[in-house]
Amino acid sequence: MSAPMRTTTAVTATQASTQPRRPRPEVRSKHELPRGLFAAVQTGFLVLITLIVLAPLVAIFIATFQDGNQIIRNGLSLDIELGELSLDNYVMLFTDSGLYFRWFLNSVVLTAVQVAGTLLVSSFVAYGFAMYDFKGKNFWFITVLLLMTVPFEIMMLPLFVMVNDFGLADSYSVVVFPFLAASVTIFFFRQYFLGIPKELLEAGRVDGVTEFGIFFKIVLPIARPAIAAMAILNGMIIWNNFLWPLLVLRSAEKFTLPIGLNTLLTPHANNYELLIIGSLFSLLPVLVLFILFQRFFVAGMTAGALKG
Amino acid sequence: MAVSQRLESPPSSRTGRRPVKNVLYSQRLAPYFFIAPFVITLLAFWAVPLGRTFVMSTQEVLFGESAFVGMENYERLWRDRIFWQALFNSARYMVLTLLLLIPVPLVLAAIINSKLGSERVKNVFKSSMFVPALTSIVVAGIIFRLMFAETGTGLINQTIGLFGVDPVRWLRNDIGGLTALLTLAMWRYTGVNILYFLAGMQSIPKDYYEAASIDGAGRVQQFFKITLPNLGPTLVYVTTISIYGGLAMFLESFMLYAGNNSPNNQGLTVVGYLYRQGIEENDLGFASAVGVVLLVVIMAINLTYLAFTGTFKKEDSR
């Protein structure tokens, strides 16, 4: 038992080192001193860009303290008129926000289920591609690569027609099932599994573990960094998923947050307060995850770009 | 491979009294079980629906009844002014996002990657610029729709007001709407592309830069002579996904105009037209023809891309 255990730690360590660890701040060399001004200009420029990038979020944050009619009339800005700010919208959100928290809960449950399903199915498929040689492997893998870049918008109509034909609209299973074998996630897991030494599999086989047992009991537990990266990336994408649920979900009690918020954006809206504060609150879970697990975001996002 | 073949037999003969057990231990069959979910997904949710789209594009589909009409939908498409306008809008948006969303993030990434401040400071910049990518298109659309408000009190009109420009009714005219769309795209994707470029830049060996600075190459020279040529695969990747993203753009416009209708169809894209014909008007045959045209364009780009990266790989191995 101890031998495989040691190998396991070794693998985790090598895998962890492939995630770029932040190097220690470099000691400034003599060459850099004359460039102080250049660096200052660059830093100033970055500060300016960062402020511009964050301004829209500050604007919507300010708007959560404003009256809905005022927002429709004036739009969003960075103006703060202290006299007109109030906490009414926050009180409204937590006392009288209609279906908002229903949508929030739907989004939480749907995201959790779909992320878990996607990780399980996609890593399962990826394992097949990474660890075996079989007939047709190249063909199927090229299909994975092709699908990675086909935008969903192309599939929107055919899938929509199919769902209607089978009378499956307005169900969560239709929202989830077409995307469980997600090509980007498959690709990412395959890359990760390729780095796992085959001896580990052989050790399992000698111990009499089934091929599937090897995947579930030996490989998945040491793939934790990959699972984390893909959980975060998929979580963000699924939480924000809009187009497909918009087409499929019909009844207001089943809406997810983006769909529900979108229904509030009508020209004659009388609920802009909820639209604004609800939008900001829908961003919070993703923002918190991002702040906590930034490293995994970066690893997941950039996986595709480095494959070349 | 030889080793694994040899090792395969002992466990299966030991436990293999029942055929089910044999299957579980078979290294020959296992891969097919592993990739089965993908193959099923591909067939059920891609191949079959796509096949139906091709069939439907040659039909007139009304109230569930379909009649074969040959190429009529495609002919109608060819003569359809609104379709060409949508195609023009999509292509224009794609080209402009390429022109904006590659150079700008590239320069920003180069600055972040240069030796300024500590890693922590760099990280603050990188993360802050990525935050917009966390927003859903719904939230981003709501924010930008309200920032591009027509009155002088919206953030954008206020900002141009600082330079003495009168308030613009952004979403009421073509260029104004396009500006809003591009601003939204810049806001959401600059941080993402910075991440891609930074990942690419960090895989360039530091020695290259040291050698260059010993030879007396300045920052700007180093960027053009070392960074850019070594970013090849990353640039190809980002360009390709930007082309898809640009051509398939729909939701940005859908949210900004609070629906699929914009003045004189100025915000209508190919996917928007597909949505209008297929989902709003329920003219499935015609909409399928739109979808097929889009699919053909995208797949052509896709194959070009794969060929491109293939050549890169050959160069690497040499």
XYZ file of C-alpha atoms in Angstrom:
626
model
C 0.000 0.000 0.000
C 2.810 2.379 0.842
C 4.406 2.244 -2.610
C 1.393 3.504 -4.556
C 0.821 6.093 -1.871
C 4.253 7.530 -2.369
C 3.785 7.621 -6.134
C 0.530 9.418 -5.576
C 2.144 12.246 -3.695
C 4.864 12.503 -6.307
C 2.293 12.899 -9.055
C 0.394 15.537 -7.156
C 3.596 17.417 -6.631
C 4.620 17.357 -10.308
C 1.133 18.360 -11.351
C 1.037 21.174 -8.861
C 4.305 22.506 -10.192
C 2.842 22.757 -13.691
C 0.435 25.349 -12.346
C 2.547 28.472 -12.469
C 3.494 29.253 -8.900
C 4.231 32.846 -8.285
C 7.951 33.423 -8.254
C 9.325 35.533 -5.442
C 9.596 39.229 -6.254
C 12.787 39.699 -8.188
C 15.624 41.705 -6.751
C 15.870 44.845 -8.801
C 18.938 44.940 -10.972
C 21.081 47.978 -11.674
C 19.761 48.164 -15.237
C 16.336 49.109 -13.993
C 17.054 52.335 -12.184
C 17.111 54.618 -15.218
C 13.828 53.112 -16.255
C 12.064 54.332 -13.133
C 10.157 56.974 -15.023
C 9.126 54.519 -17.727
C 7.804 52.156 -15.056
C 5.921 54.973 -13.363
C 4.197 55.923 -16.616
C 3.306 52.300 -17.238
C 1.931 51.867 -13.740
C -0.072 55.062 -14.027
C -1.530 53.820 -17.305
C -2.545 50.495 -15.742
C -4.146 52.275 -12.795
C -6.181 54.401 -15.202
C -7.334 51.366 -17.219
C -8.240 49.504 -14.023
C -10.353 52.428 -12.838
C -12.156 52.584 -16.192
C -12.780 48.834 -16.093
C -14.213 48.963 -12.581
C -16.320 52.116 -13.146
C -19.402 50.297 -14.521
C -19.509 48.072 -11.447
C -19.183 51.076 -9.159
C -21.995 52.717 -11.127
C -24.381 49.808 -10.625
C -23.408 49.627 -6.967
C -24.332 53.302 -6.537
C -27.601 52.636 -8.366
C -28.638 50.038 -5.790
C -29.207 52.956 -3.411
C -31.310 54.906 -5.910
C -34.945 55.029 -6.852
C -35.976 52.971 -9.911
C -37.637 55.872 -11.738
C -34.529 57.919 -11.269
C -32.450 55.151 -12.840
C -34.741 54.862 -15.875
C -34.693 58.607 -16.317
C -30.992 59.252 -15.743
C -29.226 55.999 -16.561
C -26.201 54.839 -14.617
C -23.471 57.217 -13.590
C -20.947 57.810 -10.858
C -22.885 60.742 -9.428
C -23.704 60.446 -5.770
C -26.390 62.700 -4.388
C -26.343 61.865 -0.734
C -29.860 63.130 -0.105
C -31.386 60.699 -2.570
C -29.624 57.563 -1.473
C -31.546 55.047 0.601
C -31.468 51.450 1.701
C -35.041 50.896 0.477
C -33.908 48.567 -2.323
C -32.026 46.348 0.104
C -35.050 46.191 2.384
C -37.234 45.398 -0.631
C -34.854 42.660 -1.815
C -35.055 40.801 1.458
C -38.727 41.382 2.202
C -40.657 41.706 -1.047
C -38.720 40.589 -4.094
C -41.247 38.189 -5.593
C -39.568 35.234 -7.227
C -36.029 36.596 -6.981
C -34.735 34.212 -4.334
C -36.584 31.355 -6.002
C -34.528 32.120 -9.141
C -31.415 32.414 -7.028
C -32.053 29.012 -5.458
C -32.812 27.481 -8.880
C -29.509 28.827 -10.162
C -27.611 27.464 -7.168
C -29.119 23.984 -7.480
C -28.867 23.827 -11.259
C -25.265 25.066 -11.241
C -24.253 22.571 -8.545
C -25.891 19.632 -10.320
C -24.662 20.564 -13.766
C -21.096 21.246 -12.620
C -20.937 17.911 -10.771
C -22.392 16.074 -13.768
C -20.138 17.805 -16.272
C -17.008 17.070 -14.248
C -17.934 13.434 -13.787
C -18.916 12.715 -17.391
C -16.189 14.823 -19.006
C -13.359 13.442 -16.875
C -14.678 9.927 -17.549
C -14.501 10.516 -21.305
C -11.139 12.254 -21.033
C -9.704 9.258 -19.214
C -10.598 7.058 -22.189
C -8.768 9.388 -24.544
C -5.726 9.814 -22.315
C -5.023 6.291 -21.143
C -5.937 3.889 -23.949
C -5.105 3.233 -27.559
C -8.114 2.135 -29.524
C -9.555 2.121 -32.986
C -11.068 5.445 -34.014
C -9.396 7.344 -31.172
C -8.003 10.038 -33.468
C -11.293 10.541 -35.248
C -13.228 11.003 -32.030
C -10.601 13.209 -30.502
C -10.559 15.511 -33.518
C -14.329 15.791 -33.105
C -13.736 16.915 -29.523
C -11.339 19.586 -30.799
C -13.801 20.689 -33.477
C -16.668 20.973 -31.001
C -14.486 23.019 -28.643
C -14.713 25.954 -30.967
C -18.211 25.634 -32.449
C -20.333 28.347 -30.848
C -23.534 27.141 -29.222
C -25.507 29.684 -31.259
C -25.193 27.346 -34.250
C -26.877 24.519 -32.369
C -29.531 26.683 -30.805
C -32.232 26.175 -33.430
C -31.781 22.448 -34.158
C -31.727 21.623 -30.459
C -34.706 23.859 -29.807
C -36.701 22.107 -32.540
C -35.750 18.710 -31.163
C -36.768 19.631 -27.627
C -40.130 20.856 -28.862
C -40.697 17.719 -30.936
C -40.204 15.545 -27.903
C -42.281 17.845 -25.724
C -39.395 18.289 -23.322
C -39.479 22.060 -22.952
C -39.526 23.639 -19.504
C -37.513 20.884 -17.846
C -34.118 21.147 -16.204
C -32.927 17.850 -17.658
C -33.014 19.398 -21.125
C -30.993 22.336 -19.856
C -28.329 20.000 -18.481
C -28.040 16.858 -20.579
C -26.734 18.171 -23.917
C -23.731 19.710 -22.168
C -22.507 17.036 -19.758
C -19.821 15.790 -22.150
C -18.300 19.255 -22.528
C -15.482 19.337 -25.051
C -13.344 22.014 -23.359
C -13.537 20.154 -20.058
C -12.743 16.840 -21.757
C -9.710 18.417 -23.391
C -8.478 19.888 -20.119
C -8.811 16.604 -18.194
C -7.136 14.667 -20.992
C -4.109 16.948 -20.826
C -3.966 16.458 -17.093
C -4.353 12.675 -17.221
C -1.565 12.439 -19.808
C 0.808 13.615 -17.062
C -0.102 10.728 -14.758
C 2.405 7.840 -14.935
C 0.983 4.675 -16.444
C 2.733 2.607 -13.724
C 0.051 3.787 -11.341
C -2.576 2.120 -13.499
C -0.533 -1.042 -13.751
C -0.179 -1.138 -9.980
C -3.951 -1.007 -9.712
C -4.361 -3.765 -12.277
C -1.945 -5.992 -10.404
C -4.024 -5.417 -7.281
C -7.078 -6.630 -9.183
C -8.877 -3.303 -9.538
C -11.250 -3.021 -12.522
C -10.514 -0.522 -15.305
C -13.287 1.699 -13.962
C -12.111 1.205 -10.405
C -8.699 2.505 -11.450
C -10.330 5.659 -12.774
C -12.588 6.275 -9.791
C -10.351 5.110 -6.960
C -6.841 5.887 -8.166
C -6.884 8.559 -10.862
C -9.755 10.859 -9.832
C -8.478 11.370 -6.269
C -5.111 12.596 -7.525
C -6.714 14.842 -10.169
C -7.931 17.291 -7.546
C -6.195 20.374 -8.989
C -7.750 19.681 -12.394
C -11.146 19.104 -10.836
C -10.885 22.375 -8.936
C -9.927 24.335 -12.060
C -12.751 22.874 -14.097
C -15.301 23.201 -11.289
C -14.563 26.915 -11.077
C -14.599 27.521 -14.815
C -17.743 25.483 -15.452
C -19.371 26.969 -12.388
C -18.914 30.480 -13.729
C -20.108 29.569 -17.224
C -23.150 27.637 -16.017
C -24.125 30.228 -13.401
C -24.137 32.834 -16.171
C -25.657 30.564 -18.822
C -28.388 32.481 -20.609
C -29.314 31.558 -24.166
C -30.201 27.883 -23.841
C -32.198 28.187 -20.594
C -33.941 31.219 -22.142
C -35.154 29.031 -24.999
C -36.073 26.017 -22.910
C -37.487 27.294 -19.613
C -41.046 28.611 -19.802
C -42.542 28.940 -16.331
C -41.413 31.771 -14.078
C -40.938 29.509 -11.047
C -38.336 27.535 -12.977
C -36.314 30.509 -14.211
C -32.658 30.846 -13.354
C -31.239 34.208 -12.317
C -30.204 35.501 -15.766
C -33.569 34.525 -17.287
C -35.505 36.020 -14.413
C -33.519 39.258 -14.455
C -34.024 39.523 -18.198
C -37.811 39.454 -17.742
C -37.469 42.561 -15.572
C -35.811 44.467 -18.422
C -38.905 45.579 -20.294
C -39.417 49.050 -21.760
C -42.239 49.847 -19.345
C -40.578 48.246 -16.376
C -41.841 49.161 -12.972
C -39.287 47.060 -11.160
C -35.915 48.567 -12.017
C -34.951 48.554 -8.351
C -35.048 44.758 -8.332
C -33.346 44.575 -11.712
C -30.393 46.609 -10.463
C -29.947 45.183 -6.997
C -30.745 41.676 -8.244
C -28.073 41.986 -10.917
C -25.490 43.007 -8.369
C -26.427 40.159 -6.029
C -26.278 37.633 -8.859
C -22.668 38.628 -9.398
C -21.657 38.123 -5.767
C -21.249 34.309 -5.660
C -18.975 34.322 -8.714
C -17.018 37.261 -7.364
C -16.454 35.544 -4.017
C -15.327 32.332 -5.734
C -12.994 34.327 -7.948
C -11.373 36.074 -5.022
C -10.929 32.797 -3.138
C -9.796 30.567 -5.993
C -8.173 32.890 -8.485
C -5.366 30.487 -9.308
C -7.811 27.855 -10.539
C -9.650 30.393 -12.686
C -6.444 31.222 -14.495
C -5.456 27.568 -14.926
C -8.854 26.668 -16.348
C -9.206 29.678 -18.623
C -5.818 29.424 -20.268
C -5.832 25.650 -20.803
C -7.048 25.925 -24.365
C -4.716 28.706 -25.408
C -1.540 26.816 -24.667
C -2.365 23.658 -26.506
C -0.737 24.860 -29.765
C 1.819 -1.700 -24.491
C 3.324 -5.172 -24.392
C 3.531 -4.954 -20.627
C -0.087 -4.036 -20.236
C -1.191 -6.871 -22.516
C 0.673 -9.319 -20.378
C -0.684 -7.912 -17.166
C -4.220 -7.928 -18.420
C -4.698 -11.651 -18.229
C -3.958 -12.566 -14.596
C -6.685 -10.499 -12.911
C -9.321 -11.399 -15.448
C -8.553 -15.100 -15.263
C -8.514 -14.915 -11.488
C -11.854 -13.222 -11.095
C -13.290 -13.911 -14.509
C -15.821 -16.572 -13.762
C -18.646 -14.464 -15.072
C -18.556 -12.567 -18.405
C -19.537 -9.274 -16.689
C -16.358 -9.415 -14.644
C -14.338 -9.953 -17.780
C -15.784 -6.839 -19.343
C -14.861 -4.753 -16.304
C -11.242 -5.875 -16.551
C -10.882 -5.708 -20.327
C -8.425 -3.075 -21.465
C -9.634 -3.596 -24.996
C -13.256 -2.741 -24.269
C -12.773 -0.156 -21.520
C -11.934 2.824 -23.771
C -15.209 2.419 -25.642
C -17.136 2.585 -22.389
C -15.157 5.640 -21.355
C -15.801 7.612 -24.520
C -19.393 6.377 -24.911
C -20.965 9.415 -23.172
C -19.205 11.686 -25.642
C -20.224 9.629 -28.660
C -23.840 9.500 -27.476
C -23.865 13.253 -26.818
C -22.365 13.887 -30.218
C -24.935 11.777 -32.002
C -28.017 12.780 -30.027
C -27.345 16.473 -29.491
C -25.154 17.405 -32.447
C -25.303 15.027 -35.385
C -29.038 14.322 -35.406
C -30.160 17.938 -34.875
C -27.644 19.170 -37.452
C -28.808 16.578 -39.936
C -32.373 17.743 -39.386
C -31.321 21.354 -39.969
C -29.934 20.401 -43.366
C -33.145 18.574 -44.228
C -35.360 21.372 -42.943
C -33.418 23.963 -44.902
C -34.824 22.329 -48.054
C -38.360 22.319 -46.702
C -41.134 24.683 -45.917
C -42.155 23.892 -42.373
C -45.538 25.193 -41.237
C -47.519 24.028 -38.238
C -45.599 20.772 -38.064
C -46.263 19.992 -41.736
C -43.263 20.086 -44.000
C -43.037 20.079 -47.787
C -39.904 19.733 -49.891
C -39.067 22.986 -51.655
C -35.515 22.279 -52.833
C -33.212 25.282 -52.741
C -36.021 27.803 -52.421
C -35.035 28.863 -48.897
C -31.491 29.526 -50.029
C -32.694 31.530 -53.030
C -34.929 33.548 -50.733
C -31.936 34.088 -48.466
C -29.803 35.268 -51.383
C -32.370 37.934 -52.269
C -33.091 38.882 -48.651
C -31.755 42.378 -47.915
C -32.151 42.006 -44.177
C -30.056 38.828 -44.178
C -27.223 40.610 -45.981
C -27.505 43.457 -43.536
C -27.276 41.022 -40.621
C -24.279 39.335 -42.236
C -22.647 42.723 -42.750
C -23.299 43.664 -39.121
C -21.797 40.410 -37.853
C -18.748 40.643 -40.100
C -18.174 44.291 -39.209
C -18.429 43.533 -35.509
C -16.059 40.585 -35.889
C -13.405 42.594 -37.730
C -13.614 45.498 -35.292
C -13.398 43.264 -32.225
C -10.310 41.641 -33.756
C -8.747 45.058 -34.299
C -9.513 46.113 -30.732
C -9.412 42.966 -28.651
C -6.036 41.692 -29.787
C -3.683 44.706 -29.799
C -5.076 46.359 -26.668
C -4.904 43.299 -24.371
C -1.555 42.406 -25.925
C -0.031 45.749 -24.957
C -1.629 45.625 -21.506
C -0.341 42.088 -20.961
C 3.148 43.155 -22.057
C 3.085 46.016 -19.557
C 1.821 43.775 -16.756
C 4.457 41.198 -17.659
C 7.308 43.713 -17.599
C 9.304 44.276 -14.468
C 7.067 46.736 -12.739
C 6.259 46.395 -9.089
C 5.885 43.172 -7.162
C 3.943 40.128 -8.270
C 1.176 41.178 -5.932
C 0.758 44.534 -7.675
C 0.701 42.851 -11.084
C -1.888 40.447 -9.807
C -4.155 43.265 -8.671
C -4.137 44.705 -12.201
C -4.643 41.328 -13.834
C -7.518 40.376 -11.538
C -9.302 43.711 -11.665
C -9.294 43.646 -15.440
C -10.683 40.111 -15.397
C -13.614 40.923 -13.110
C -15.962 42.018 -15.964
C -15.640 38.513 -17.446
C -17.373 37.197 -14.338
C -20.579 39.053 -15.132
C -23.313 37.320 -17.068
C -24.231 38.905 -20.371
C -27.555 39.849 -18.781
C -25.946 41.877 -16.017
C -23.350 43.363 -18.362
C -26.059 44.251 -20.876
C -28.206 45.926 -18.214
C -25.255 47.981 -16.980
C -24.203 49.113 -20.445
C -27.721 49.836 -21.635
C -28.110 52.199 -18.690
C -24.619 53.688 -18.988
C -25.266 54.536 -22.622
C -28.467 56.332 -21.637
C -29.623 59.100 -23.985
C -29.819 61.842 -21.424
C -26.837 63.912 -20.407
C -26.831 62.149 -17.044
C -25.649 58.718 -18.252
C -22.023 57.890 -17.515
C -20.942 57.842 -21.155
C -22.639 61.096 -22.105
C -21.242 62.679 -18.947
C -17.762 61.547 -19.907
C -17.924 62.926 -23.448
C -19.484 66.023 -21.933
C -16.187 66.633 -20.127
C -14.682 67.148 -23.586
C -17.463 69.487 -24.585
C -19.401 66.988 -26.712
C -23.198 67.132 -26.628
C -25.141 64.103 -25.353
C -25.503 61.364 -27.987
C -28.583 59.169 -28.409
C -26.379 56.133 -28.610
C -28.763 53.304 -29.314
C -30.824 55.283 -31.827
C -28.186 55.404 -34.563
C -25.968 52.850 -36.231
C -22.520 54.079 -35.218
C -23.664 54.894 -31.691
C -25.080 51.393 -31.245
C -21.931 49.854 -32.685
C -19.836 51.916 -30.286
C -21.881 50.646 -27.358
C -21.542 47.036 -28.555
C -17.790 47.340 -28.999
C -17.369 49.030 -25.626
C -19.297 46.200 -24.010
C -17.138 43.603 -25.776
C -13.965 45.434 -24.778
C -15.107 45.609 -21.192
C -15.925 41.934 -20.910
C -13.117 40.350 -22.917
C -10.019 42.524 -22.464
C -9.216 40.814 -19.152
C -9.755 37.366 -20.637
C -7.402 38.003 -23.534
C -4.850 39.504 -21.148
C -4.892 36.179 -19.296
C -4.301 34.277 -22.532
C -1.453 36.540 -23.584
C 0.143 36.520 -20.137
C 0.062 32.717 -20.094
C 1.753 32.736 -23.494
C 4.331 35.328 -22.440
C 5.244 33.469 -19.281
C 6.155 30.410 -21.329
C 8.815 32.399 -23.217
C 12.249 31.660 -21.671
C 13.638 34.581 -19.669
C 17.083 34.088 -21.240
C 15.802 35.459 -24.543
C 15.127 38.805 -22.909
C 18.400 38.817 -20.984
C 20.319 38.090 -24.162
C 18.445 40.858 -25.958
C 19.071 43.430 -23.242
C 22.777 42.573 -23.234
C 22.705 43.252 -26.969
C 21.181 46.606 -26.127
C 17.610 46.011 -27.301
C 15.082 48.320 -25.639
C 11.683 47.374 -24.250
C 9.787 48.156 -27.414
C 12.290 46.299 -29.572
C 12.130 43.297 -27.256
C 8.352 43.280 -27.575
C 8.456 43.170 -31.379
C 11.510 40.939 -31.755
C 10.949 38.403 -28.961
C 7.490 38.556 -27.400
C 5.410 38.792 -30.571
C 7.114 36.034 -32.621
C 7.047 33.648 -29.673
C 3.348 34.195 -29.039
C 2.410 32.472 -32.318
C 0.127 29.692 -31.037
C -1.543 31.961 -28.475
C -2.218 34.606 -31.118
C -3.686 32.040 -33.493
C -5.906 30.673 -30.720
C -7.156 34.066 -29.575
C -7.735 35.185 -33.167
C -9.726 32.070 -33.944
C -11.999 32.210 -30.899
C -12.489 35.933 -31.540
C -13.583 35.199 -35.100
C -16.157 32.658 -33.913
C -17.283 34.876 -31.098
C -17.608 37.862 -33.413
C -19.514 36.066 -36.155
C -21.823 34.339 -33.676
C -22.473 37.459 -31.605
C -26.090 37.766 -30.553
C -26.648 38.205 -26.841
C -24.658 41.442 -26.554
C -27.035 43.035 -29.029
C -30.061 41.245 -27.558
C -29.374 42.708 -24.119
C -28.239 46.146 -25.210
C -31.400 46.723 -27.256
C -33.533 44.917 -24.646
C -34.704 42.423 -27.270
C -34.048 41.375 -30.825
C -35.380 44.571 -32.410
C -33.249 47.615 -33.003
C -33.836 50.771 -35.061
C -33.502 49.843 -38.774
C -32.095 46.478 -37.658
C -28.808 48.207 -36.889
C -28.060 45.703 -34.125
C -29.280 42.619 -35.981
C -26.681 39.867 -36.419
C -26.796 36.568 -38.309
C -27.644 34.677 -35.139
C -30.174 37.368 -34.284
C -31.806 36.792 -37.671
C -31.753 33.054 -37.062
C -33.447 33.676 -33.727
C -36.025 35.976 -35.282
C -36.939 33.661 -38.154
C -36.699 30.376 -36.291
C -37.884 31.146 -32.798
C -39.905 34.355 -33.029
C -41.498 33.817 -36.473
C -41.375 30.008 -36.397
C -40.302 29.879 -40.058
C -38.132 26.833 -39.431
C -37.221 26.010 -43.017
C -35.906 29.462 -43.796
C -34.190 29.814 -40.414
C -32.474 26.460 -40.994
C -31.041 27.816 -44.225
C -29.617 30.760 -42.259
C -28.159 28.284 -39.772
C -26.577 26.173 -42.504
C -24.881 29.203 -44.056
C -23.487 30.201 -40.650
C -22.359 26.650 -39.946
C -20.538 26.405 -43.278
C -18.713 29.681 -42.638
C -17.729 28.653 -39.107
C -16.585 25.165 -40.115
C -14.472 26.593 -42.930
C -12.706 28.820 -40.409
C -12.442 25.895 -38.023
C -10.684 23.647 -40.506
C -8.364 26.459 -41.535
C -7.479 26.870 -37.882
C -6.782 23.180 -37.375
C -4.585 23.187 -40.472
C -2.792 26.240 -39.092
C -2.072 24.707 -35.691
C -1.072 21.490 -37.453
C 1.655 23.341 -39.311
C 2.788 24.916 -36.070
C 3.175 21.502 -34.532
C 5.273 20.265 -37.433
C 7.571 23.237 -37.024
C 7.966 22.516 -33.333
C 8.906 18.898 -33.822
C 11.596 19.691 -36.337
